[in-house]
PDB file of C-alpha atoms in Angstrom:
ATOM      1  CA  UNK A   1     -77.730 -71.237  15.407  1.00  0.00           C
ATOM      2  CA  UNK A   2     -74.915 -72.495  17.610  1.00  0.00           C
ATOM      3  CA  UNK A   3     -72.993 -70.138  19.904  1.00  0.00           C
ATOM      4  CA  UNK A   4     -69.960 -70.546  17.645  1.00  0.00           C
ATOM      5  CA  UNK A   5     -72.009 -69.611  14.563  1.00  0.00           C
ATOM      6  CA  UNK A   6     -73.457 -66.671  16.494  1.00  0.00           C
ATOM      7  CA  UNK A   7     -69.912 -65.510  17.295  1.00  0.00           C
ATOM      8  CA  UNK A   8     -68.944 -65.797  13.592  1.00  0.00           C
ATOM      9  CA  UNK A   9     -72.061 -63.832  12.624  1.00  0.00           C
ATOM     10  CA  UNK A  10     -71.096 -61.024  15.033  1.00  0.00           C
ATOM     11  CA  UNK A  11     -67.558 -61.004  13.656  1.00  0.00           C
ATOM     12  CA  UNK A  12     -68.929 -61.014  10.113  1.00  0.00           C
ATOM     13  CA  UNK A  13     -71.168 -58.022  10.859  1.00  0.00           C
ATOM     14  CA  UNK A  14     -68.277 -56.143  12.517  1.00  0.00           C
ATOM     15  CA  UNK A  15     -66.074 -56.823   9.460  1.00  0.00           C
ATOM     16  CA  UNK A  16     -68.910 -55.726   7.170  1.00  0.00           C
ATOM     17  CA  UNK A  17     -69.259 -52.480   9.166  1.00  0.00           C
ATOM     18  CA  UNK A  18     -65.479 -51.863   8.883  1.00  0.00           C
ATOM     19  CA  UNK A  19     -65.702 -52.503   5.140  1.00  0.00           C
ATOM     20  CA  UNK A  20     -68.632 -50.105   4.664  1.00  0.00           C
ATOM     21  CA  UNK A  21     -66.965 -47.392   6.765  1.00  0.00           C
ATOM     22  CA  UNK A  22     -63.690 -47.793   4.858  1.00  0.00           C
ATOM     23  CA  UNK A  23     -65.569 -47.680   1.550  1.00  0.00           C
ATOM     24  CA  UNK A  24     -67.387 -44.467   2.565  1.00  0.00           C
ATOM     25  CA  UNK A  25     -64.073 -42.941   3.666  1.00  0.00           C
ATOM     26  CA  UNK A  26     -62.437 -43.948   0.398  1.00  0.00           C
ATOM     27  CA  UNK A  27     -65.228 -42.264  -1.598  1.00  0.00           C
ATOM     28  CA  UNK A  28     -64.965 -39.134   0.587  1.00  0.00           C
ATOM     29  CA  UNK A  29     -61.156 -38.917   0.354  1.00  0.00           C
ATOM     30  CA  UNK A  30     -61.218 -39.596  -3.384  1.00  0.00           C
ATOM     31  CA  UNK A  31     -63.652 -36.711  -3.845  1.00  0.00           C
ATOM     32  CA  UNK A  32     -61.507 -34.436  -1.649  1.00  0.00           C
ATOM     33  CA  UNK A  33     -58.332 -35.478  -3.471  1.00  0.00           C
ATOM     34  CA  UNK A  34     -59.958 -34.706  -6.837  1.00  0.00           C
ATOM     35  CA  UNK A  35     -61.029 -31.272  -5.555  1.00  0.00           C
ATOM     36  CA  UNK A  36     -57.491 -30.653  -4.262  1.00  0.00           C
ATOM     37  CA  UNK A  37     -55.998 -31.669  -7.619  1.00  0.00           C
ATOM     38  CA  UNK A  38     -58.341 -29.215  -9.368  1.00  0.00           C
ATOM     39  CA  UNK A  39     -57.301 -26.507  -6.884  1.00  0.00           C
ATOM     40  CA  UNK A  40     -53.646 -27.406  -7.488  1.00  0.00           C
ATOM     41  CA  UNK A  41     -54.050 -26.884 -11.240  1.00  0.00           C
ATOM     42  CA  UNK A  42     -55.844 -23.581 -10.676  1.00  0.00           C
ATOM     43  CA  UNK A  43     -53.023 -22.404  -8.410  1.00  0.00           C
ATOM     44  CA  UNK A  44     -50.397 -23.463 -10.948  1.00  0.00           C
ATOM     45  CA  UNK A  45     -52.271 -21.546 -13.663  1.00  0.00           C
ATOM     46  CA  UNK A  46     -52.508 -18.476 -11.406  1.00  0.00           C
ATOM     47  CA  UNK A  47     -48.810 -18.656 -10.530  1.00  0.00           C
ATOM     48  CA  UNK A  48     -47.871 -18.966 -14.204  1.00  0.00           C
ATOM     49  CA  UNK A  49     -50.094 -15.990 -15.094  1.00  0.00           C
ATOM     50  CA  UNK A  50     -48.545 -13.892 -12.299  1.00  0.00           C
ATOM     51  CA  UNK A  51     -45.024 -14.888 -13.375  1.00  0.00           C
ATOM     52  CA  UNK A  52     -45.850 -13.962 -16.966  1.00  0.00           C
ATOM     53  CA  UNK A  53     -47.200 -10.589 -15.861  1.00  0.00           C
ATOM     54  CA  UNK A  54     -44.157 -10.084 -13.635  1.00  0.00           C
ATOM     55  CA  UNK A  55     -41.854 -10.733 -16.602  1.00  0.00           C
ATOM     56  CA  UNK A  56     -43.743  -8.176 -18.719  1.00  0.00           C
ATOM     57  CA  UNK A  57     -43.632  -5.617 -15.903  1.00  0.00           C
ATOM     58  CA  UNK A  58     -39.920  -6.264 -15.339  1.00  0.00           C
ATOM     59  CA  UNK A  59     -39.161  -5.957 -19.053  1.00  0.00           C
ATOM     60  CA  UNK A  60     -41.124  -2.713 -19.262  1.00  0.00           C
ATOM     61  CA  UNK A  61     -39.328  -1.396 -16.176  1.00  0.00           C
ATOM     62  CA  UNK A  62     -35.962  -2.258 -17.768  1.00  0.00           C
ATOM     63  CA  UNK A  63     -36.953  -0.529 -21.000  1.00  0.00           C
ATOM     64  CA  UNK A  64     -38.060   2.578 -19.105  1.00  0.00           C
ATOM     65  CA  UNK A  65     -34.806   2.566 -17.140  1.00  0.00           C
ATOM     66  CA  UNK A  66     -32.873   2.485 -20.411  1.00  0.00           C
ATOM     67  CA  UNK A  67     -35.020   5.318 -21.772  1.00  0.00           C
ATOM     68  CA  UNK A  68     -34.656   7.339 -18.596  1.00  0.00           C
ATOM     69  CA  UNK A  69     -30.902   6.846 -18.719  1.00  0.00           C
ATOM     70  CA  UNK A  70     -30.958   8.821 -21.944  1.00  0.00           C
ATOM     71  CA  UNK A  71     -32.465  11.751 -20.020  1.00  0.00           C
ATOM     72  CA  UNK A  72     -28.993  13.027 -19.103  1.00  0.00           C
ATOM     73  CA  UNK A  73     -27.865  12.593 -22.684  1.00  0.00           C
ATOM     74  CA  UNK A  74     -30.850  14.529 -24.060  1.00  0.00           C
ATOM     75  CA  UNK A  75     -30.527  17.133 -21.317  1.00  0.00           C
ATOM     76  CA  UNK A  76     -26.882  17.567 -22.310  1.00  0.00           C
ATOM     77  CA  UNK A  77     -27.881  18.099 -25.944  1.00  0.00           C
ATOM     78  CA  UNK A  78     -30.516  20.661 -24.942  1.00  0.00           C
ATOM     79  CA  UNK A  79     -27.964  22.572 -22.844  1.00  0.00           C
ATOM     80  CA  UNK A  80     -25.477  22.391 -25.693  1.00  0.00           C
ATOM     81  CA  UNK A  81     -28.122  23.790 -28.056  1.00  0.00           C
ATOM     82  CA  UNK A  82     -28.875  26.605 -25.599  1.00  0.00           C
ATOM     83  CA  UNK A  83     -25.154  27.419 -25.464  1.00  0.00           C
ATOM     84  CA  UNK A  84     -24.923  27.450 -29.267  1.00  0.00           C
ATOM     85  CA  UNK A  85     -28.031  29.655 -29.402  1.00  0.00           C
ATOM     86  CA  UNK A  86     -26.401  32.110 -26.972  1.00  0.00           C
ATOM     87  CA  UNK A  87     -23.238  32.171 -29.093  1.00  0.00           C
ATOM     88  CA  UNK A  88     -25.256  32.607 -32.299  1.00  0.00           C
ATOM     89  CA  UNK A  89     -27.302  35.363 -30.651  1.00  0.00           C
ATOM     90  CA  UNK A  90     -24.168  37.269 -29.655  1.00  0.00           C
ATOM     91  CA  UNK A  91     -22.768  36.960 -33.157  1.00  0.00           C
ATOM     92  CA  UNK A  92     -26.126  37.934 -34.676  1.00  0.00           C
ATOM     93  CA  UNK A  93     -26.116  41.076 -32.496  1.00  0.00           C
ATOM     94  CA  UNK A  94     -22.691  41.941 -33.856  1.00  0.00           C
ATOM     95  CA  UNK A  95     -23.963  41.531 -37.394  1.00  0.00           C
ATOM     96  CA  UNK A  96     -27.077  43.529 -36.549  1.00  0.00           C
ATOM     97  CA  UNK A  97     -25.011  46.380 -35.104  1.00  0.00           C
ATOM     98  CA  UNK A  98     -23.245  46.823 -38.418  1.00  0.00           C
ATOM     99  CA  UNK A  99     -26.470  46.880 -40.459  1.00  0.00           C
ATOM    100  CA  UNK A 100     -29.266  49.378 -40.580  1.00  0.00           C
ATOM    101  CA  UNK A 101     -32.184  47.064 -39.667  1.00  0.00           C
ATOM    102  CA  UNK A 102     -33.830  46.580 -36.315  1.00  0.00           C
ATOM    103  CA  UNK A 103     -31.794  44.365 -34.095  1.00  0.00           C
ATOM    104  CA  UNK A 104     -33.483  41.271 -32.772  1.00  0.00           C
ATOM    105  CA  UNK A 105     -32.111  39.270 -29.898  1.00  0.00           C
ATOM    106  CA  UNK A 106     -32.151  35.611 -31.021  1.00  0.00           C
ATOM    107  CA  UNK A 107     -32.298  34.399 -27.450  1.00  0.00           C
ATOM    108  CA  UNK A 108     -35.481  36.399 -26.995  1.00  0.00           C
ATOM    109  CA  UNK A 109     -36.882  35.167 -30.317  1.00  0.00           C
ATOM    110  CA  UNK A 110     -36.203  31.486 -29.574  1.00  0.00           C
ATOM    111  CA  UNK A 111     -36.377  31.462 -25.780  1.00  0.00           C
ATOM    112  CA  UNK A 112     -40.091  30.590 -25.705  1.00  0.00           C
ATOM    113  CA  UNK A 113     -39.527  27.598 -27.998  1.00  0.00           C
ATOM    114  CA  UNK A 114     -36.500  26.477 -25.993  1.00  0.00           C
ATOM    115  CA  UNK A 115     -38.450  26.811 -22.754  1.00  0.00           C
ATOM    116  CA  UNK A 116     -41.395  24.830 -24.178  1.00  0.00           C
ATOM    117  CA  UNK A 117     -39.046  22.141 -25.501  1.00  0.00           C
ATOM    118  CA  UNK A 118     -37.270  21.850 -22.141  1.00  0.00           C
ATOM    119  CA  UNK A 119     -40.639  21.715 -20.365  1.00  0.00           C
ATOM    120  CA  UNK A 120     -41.912  18.931 -22.657  1.00  0.00           C
ATOM    121  CA  UNK A 121     -38.720  16.948 -22.232  1.00  0.00           C
ATOM    122  CA  UNK A 122     -38.862  17.406 -18.472  1.00  0.00           C
ATOM    123  CA  UNK A 123     -42.536  16.343 -18.357  1.00  0.00           C
ATOM    124  CA  UNK A 124     -41.813  13.285 -20.495  1.00  0.00           C
ATOM    125  CA  UNK A 125     -39.031  12.083 -18.232  1.00  0.00           C
ATOM    126  CA  UNK A 126     -41.079  12.927 -15.144  1.00  0.00           C
ATOM    127  CA  UNK A 127     -43.828  10.726 -16.581  1.00  0.00           C
ATOM    128  CA  UNK A 128     -41.316   7.954 -17.145  1.00  0.00           C
ATOM    129  CA  UNK A 129     -40.174   8.203 -13.506  1.00  0.00           C
ATOM    130  CA  UNK A 130     -43.794   7.999 -12.334  1.00  0.00           C
ATOM    131  CA  UNK A 131     -44.390   4.962 -14.566  1.00  0.00           C
ATOM    132  CA  UNK A 132     -41.236   3.325 -13.163  1.00  0.00           C
ATOM    133  CA  UNK A 133     -42.503   3.858  -9.593  1.00  0.00           C
ATOM    134  CA  UNK A 134     -45.848   2.311 -10.519  1.00  0.00           C
ATOM    135  CA  UNK A 135     -44.123  -0.643 -12.182  1.00  0.00           C
ATOM    136  CA  UNK A 136     -41.827  -1.095  -9.205  1.00  0.00           C
ATOM    137  CA  UNK A 137     -44.857  -1.219  -6.912  1.00  0.00           C
ATOM    138  CA  UNK A 138     -46.547  -3.714  -9.226  1.00  0.00           C
ATOM    139  CA  UNK A 139     -43.433  -5.913  -9.175  1.00  0.00           C
ATOM    140  CA  UNK A 140     -43.478  -5.956  -5.378  1.00  0.00           C
ATOM    141  CA  UNK A 141     -47.197  -6.780  -5.346  1.00  0.00           C
ATOM    142  CA  UNK A 142     -46.801  -9.573  -7.907  1.00  0.00           C
ATOM    143  CA  UNK A 143     -43.878 -11.116  -6.026  1.00  0.00           C
ATOM    144  CA  UNK A 144     -46.004 -11.098  -2.853  1.00  0.00           C
ATOM    145  CA  UNK A 145     -48.931 -12.705  -4.671  1.00  0.00           C
ATOM    146  CA  UNK A 146     -46.665 -15.375  -6.181  1.00  0.00           C
ATOM    147  CA  UNK A 147     -45.194 -16.160  -2.753  1.00  0.00           C
ATOM    148  CA  UNK A 148     -48.698 -16.458  -1.277  1.00  0.00           C
ATOM    149  CA  UNK A 149     -49.879 -18.700  -4.130  1.00  0.00           C
ATOM    150  CA  UNK A 150     -46.777 -20.905  -3.768  1.00  0.00           C
ATOM    151  CA  UNK A 151     -47.613 -21.305  -0.067  1.00  0.00           C
ATOM    152  CA  UNK A 152     -51.173 -22.322  -0.926  1.00  0.00           C
ATOM    153  CA  UNK A 153     -49.847 -24.719  -3.571  1.00  0.00           C
ATOM    154  CA  UNK A 154     -47.538 -26.384  -1.043  1.00  0.00           C
ATOM    155  CA  UNK A 155     -50.504 -26.879   1.317  1.00  0.00           C
ATOM    156  CA  UNK A 156     -52.659 -28.326  -1.469  1.00  0.00           C
ATOM    157  CA  UNK A 157     -49.877 -30.710  -2.538  1.00  0.00           C
ATOM    158  CA  UNK A 158     -49.515 -31.834   1.074  1.00  0.00           C
ATOM    159  CA  UNK A 159     -53.274 -32.448   1.248  1.00  0.00           C
ATOM    160  CA  UNK A 160     -53.170 -34.481  -1.974  1.00  0.00           C
ATOM    161  CA  UNK A 161     -50.430 -36.665  -0.498  1.00  0.00           C
ATOM    162  CA  UNK A 162     -52.434 -37.039   2.724  1.00  0.00           C
ATOM    163  CA  UNK A 163     -55.598 -37.977   0.796  1.00  0.00           C
ATOM    164  CA  UNK A 164     -53.657 -40.554  -1.240  1.00  0.00           C
ATOM    165  CA  UNK A 165     -52.419 -42.096   1.996  1.00  0.00           C
ATOM    166  CA  UNK A 166     -55.924 -42.112   3.502  1.00  0.00           C
ATOM    167  CA  UNK A 167     -57.302 -43.761   0.335  1.00  0.00           C
ATOM    168  CA  UNK A 168     -54.575 -46.401   0.535  1.00  0.00           C
ATOM    169  CA  UNK A 169     -55.428 -47.015   4.201  1.00  0.00           C
ATOM    170  CA  UNK A 170     -59.120 -47.358   3.304  1.00  0.00           C
ATOM    171  CA  UNK A 171     -58.239 -49.843   0.535  1.00  0.00           C
ATOM    172  CA  UNK A 172     -56.178 -51.851   2.994  1.00  0.00           C
ATOM    173  CA  UNK A 173     -59.003 -51.836   5.554  1.00  0.00           C
ATOM    174  CA  UNK A 174     -61.474 -52.926   2.857  1.00  0.00           C
ATOM    175  CA  UNK A 175     -59.235 -55.832   1.783  1.00  0.00           C
ATOM    176  CA  UNK A 176     -58.765 -56.984   5.380  1.00  0.00           C
ATOM    177  CA  UNK A 177     -62.492 -56.647   6.110  1.00  0.00           C
ATOM    178  CA  UNK A 178     -63.327 -58.604   2.922  1.00  0.00           C
ATOM    179  CA  UNK A 179     -61.066 -61.459   3.992  1.00  0.00           C
ATOM    180  CA  UNK A 180     -62.580 -61.400   7.508  1.00  0.00           C
ATOM    181  CA  UNK A 181     -66.101 -61.369   6.073  1.00  0.00           C
ATOM    182  CA  UNK A 182     -65.352 -64.349   3.811  1.00  0.00           C
ATOM    183  CA  UNK A 183     -63.779 -66.274   6.689  1.00  0.00           C
ATOM    184  CA  UNK A 184     -66.635 -65.688   9.137  1.00  0.00           C
ATOM    185  CA  UNK A 185     -69.348 -66.249   6.510  1.00  0.00           C
ATOM    186  CA  UNK A 186     -67.924 -69.692   5.830  1.00  0.00           C
ATOM    187  CA  UNK A 187     -68.356 -70.672   9.506  1.00  0.00           C
ATOM    188  CA  UNK A 188     -71.748 -69.005   9.988  1.00  0.00           C
ATOM    189  CA  UNK A 189     -73.523 -71.669   7.900  1.00  0.00           C
ATOM    190  CA  UNK A 190     -71.299 -74.614   8.589  1.00  0.00           C
TER     191      UNK A 190
END
């Protein structure tokens, strides 16, 4: 083999090594890009699930707020009923004074029921307030989780773009190395 052919053989082997390295890198980056694309889809699914849950929580919170807004209205009706009961009791006493039977104080007769009713109403609206606090906390948590997932998604998308660029670079290196290999192979045997 002539010194010129020896030089072409060395150049051929160097080009072959560049080709093999670029090919290995392309396989590696393709695998990593595929994994990143899978991760991207998982993150998108998680974000969509969190957004869906957030919408349900927000809707429930709104409904509870509307219900709780009626607390004052119901409380007003209960107070109005208590006032009417007091008026009816006073009038009943007047009627009872003019009759011979035992007088009963209506407020005393119905006070236990009124107290129980007020207690149940109060407990119901207290429960609604507690549920609203829990939902409010859940909304804050979900918004934080969505923000975190969006950050991860941005990183994954950036990695996918980087892998695509690295694959393109590997393809370019492989093409150049192929041309170099063909060129030097022609002069190795000439």
